[in-house]
CSV table of C-alpha atoms in Angstrom, one decimal:
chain,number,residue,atom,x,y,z
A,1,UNK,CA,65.3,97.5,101.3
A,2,UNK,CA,68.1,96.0,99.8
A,3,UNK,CA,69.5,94.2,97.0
A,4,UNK,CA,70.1,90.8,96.2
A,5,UNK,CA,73.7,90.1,95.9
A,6,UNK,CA,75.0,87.4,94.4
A,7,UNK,CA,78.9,86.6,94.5
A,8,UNK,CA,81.9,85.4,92.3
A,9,UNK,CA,85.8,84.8,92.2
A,10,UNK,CA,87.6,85.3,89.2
A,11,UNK,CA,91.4,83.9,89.0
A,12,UNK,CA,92.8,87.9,87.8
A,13,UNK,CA,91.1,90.6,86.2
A,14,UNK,CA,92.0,91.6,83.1
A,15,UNK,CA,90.8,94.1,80.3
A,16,UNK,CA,89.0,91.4,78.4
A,17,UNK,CA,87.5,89.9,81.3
A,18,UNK,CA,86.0,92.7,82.6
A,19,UNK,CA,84.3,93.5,79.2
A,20,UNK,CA,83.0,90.4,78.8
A,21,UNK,CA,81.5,90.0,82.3
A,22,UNK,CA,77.5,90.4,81.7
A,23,UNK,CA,74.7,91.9,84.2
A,24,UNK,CA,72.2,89.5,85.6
A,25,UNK,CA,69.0,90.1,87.3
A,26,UNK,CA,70.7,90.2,90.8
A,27,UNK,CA,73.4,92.7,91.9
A,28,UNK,CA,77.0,90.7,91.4
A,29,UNK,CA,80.2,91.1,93.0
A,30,UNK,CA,83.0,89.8,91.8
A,31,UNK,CA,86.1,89.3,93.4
A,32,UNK,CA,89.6,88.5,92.5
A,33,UNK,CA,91.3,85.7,93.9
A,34,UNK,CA,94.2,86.3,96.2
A,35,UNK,CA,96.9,84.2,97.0
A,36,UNK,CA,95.2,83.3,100.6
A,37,UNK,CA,92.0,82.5,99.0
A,38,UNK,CA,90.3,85.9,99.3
A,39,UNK,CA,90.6,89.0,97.2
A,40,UNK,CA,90.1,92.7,98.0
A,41,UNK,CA,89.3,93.9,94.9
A,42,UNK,CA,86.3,93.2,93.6
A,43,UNK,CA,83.6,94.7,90.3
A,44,UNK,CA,79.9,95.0,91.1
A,45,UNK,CA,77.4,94.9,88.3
A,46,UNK,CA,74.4,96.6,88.6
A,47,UNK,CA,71.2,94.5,88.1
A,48,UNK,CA,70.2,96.3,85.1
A,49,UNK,CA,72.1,96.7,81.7
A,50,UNK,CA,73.5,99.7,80.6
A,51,UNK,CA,74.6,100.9,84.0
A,52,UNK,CA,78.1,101.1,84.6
A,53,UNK,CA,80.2,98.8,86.2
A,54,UNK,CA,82.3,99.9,89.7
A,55,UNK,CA,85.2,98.7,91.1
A,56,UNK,CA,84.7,97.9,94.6
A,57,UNK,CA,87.6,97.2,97.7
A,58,UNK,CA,86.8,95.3,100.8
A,59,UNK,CA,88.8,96.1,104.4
A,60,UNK,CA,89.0,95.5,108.0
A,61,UNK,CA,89.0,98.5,109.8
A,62,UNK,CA,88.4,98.3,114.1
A,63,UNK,CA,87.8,94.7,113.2
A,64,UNK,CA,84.4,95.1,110.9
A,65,UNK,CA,84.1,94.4,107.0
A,66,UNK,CA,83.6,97.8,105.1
A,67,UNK,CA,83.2,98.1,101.5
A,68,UNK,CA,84.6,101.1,99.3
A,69,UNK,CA,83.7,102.1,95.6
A,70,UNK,CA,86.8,103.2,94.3
């Protein structure tokens, strides 16, 4: 079973930013902006409070989408 993930862009990440994002009910990613209109670095916030936050990068590798927590 899995998660629901619910998704996000933010312009940059900064230090304030990051602080202030909040956890929701759902599992969010969000993802920084690039200059070609998609980002490879990304935060996920766990569902419930109190858990930490993880930084997340999305590549292409033999032509699939893989995710690594960093």
């Amino acid at each position: 079973m899995t998660a629901k993930t619910a998704e996000s862009k933010v312009a940059k990440f900064t230090h304030r930013g990051v602080v202030a994002l909040k956890h929701t009910d759902l599992r969010r990613n969000v993802w920084e902006a690039a200059a070609h209109g998609q980002g490879n670095l990304g935060l996920r916030l766990a569902a419930a409070p109190g858990v930490a936050k993880s930084w997340i990068y999305m590549f292409r590798f033999n032509g699939t989408a893989r995710m690594m927590t960093l």
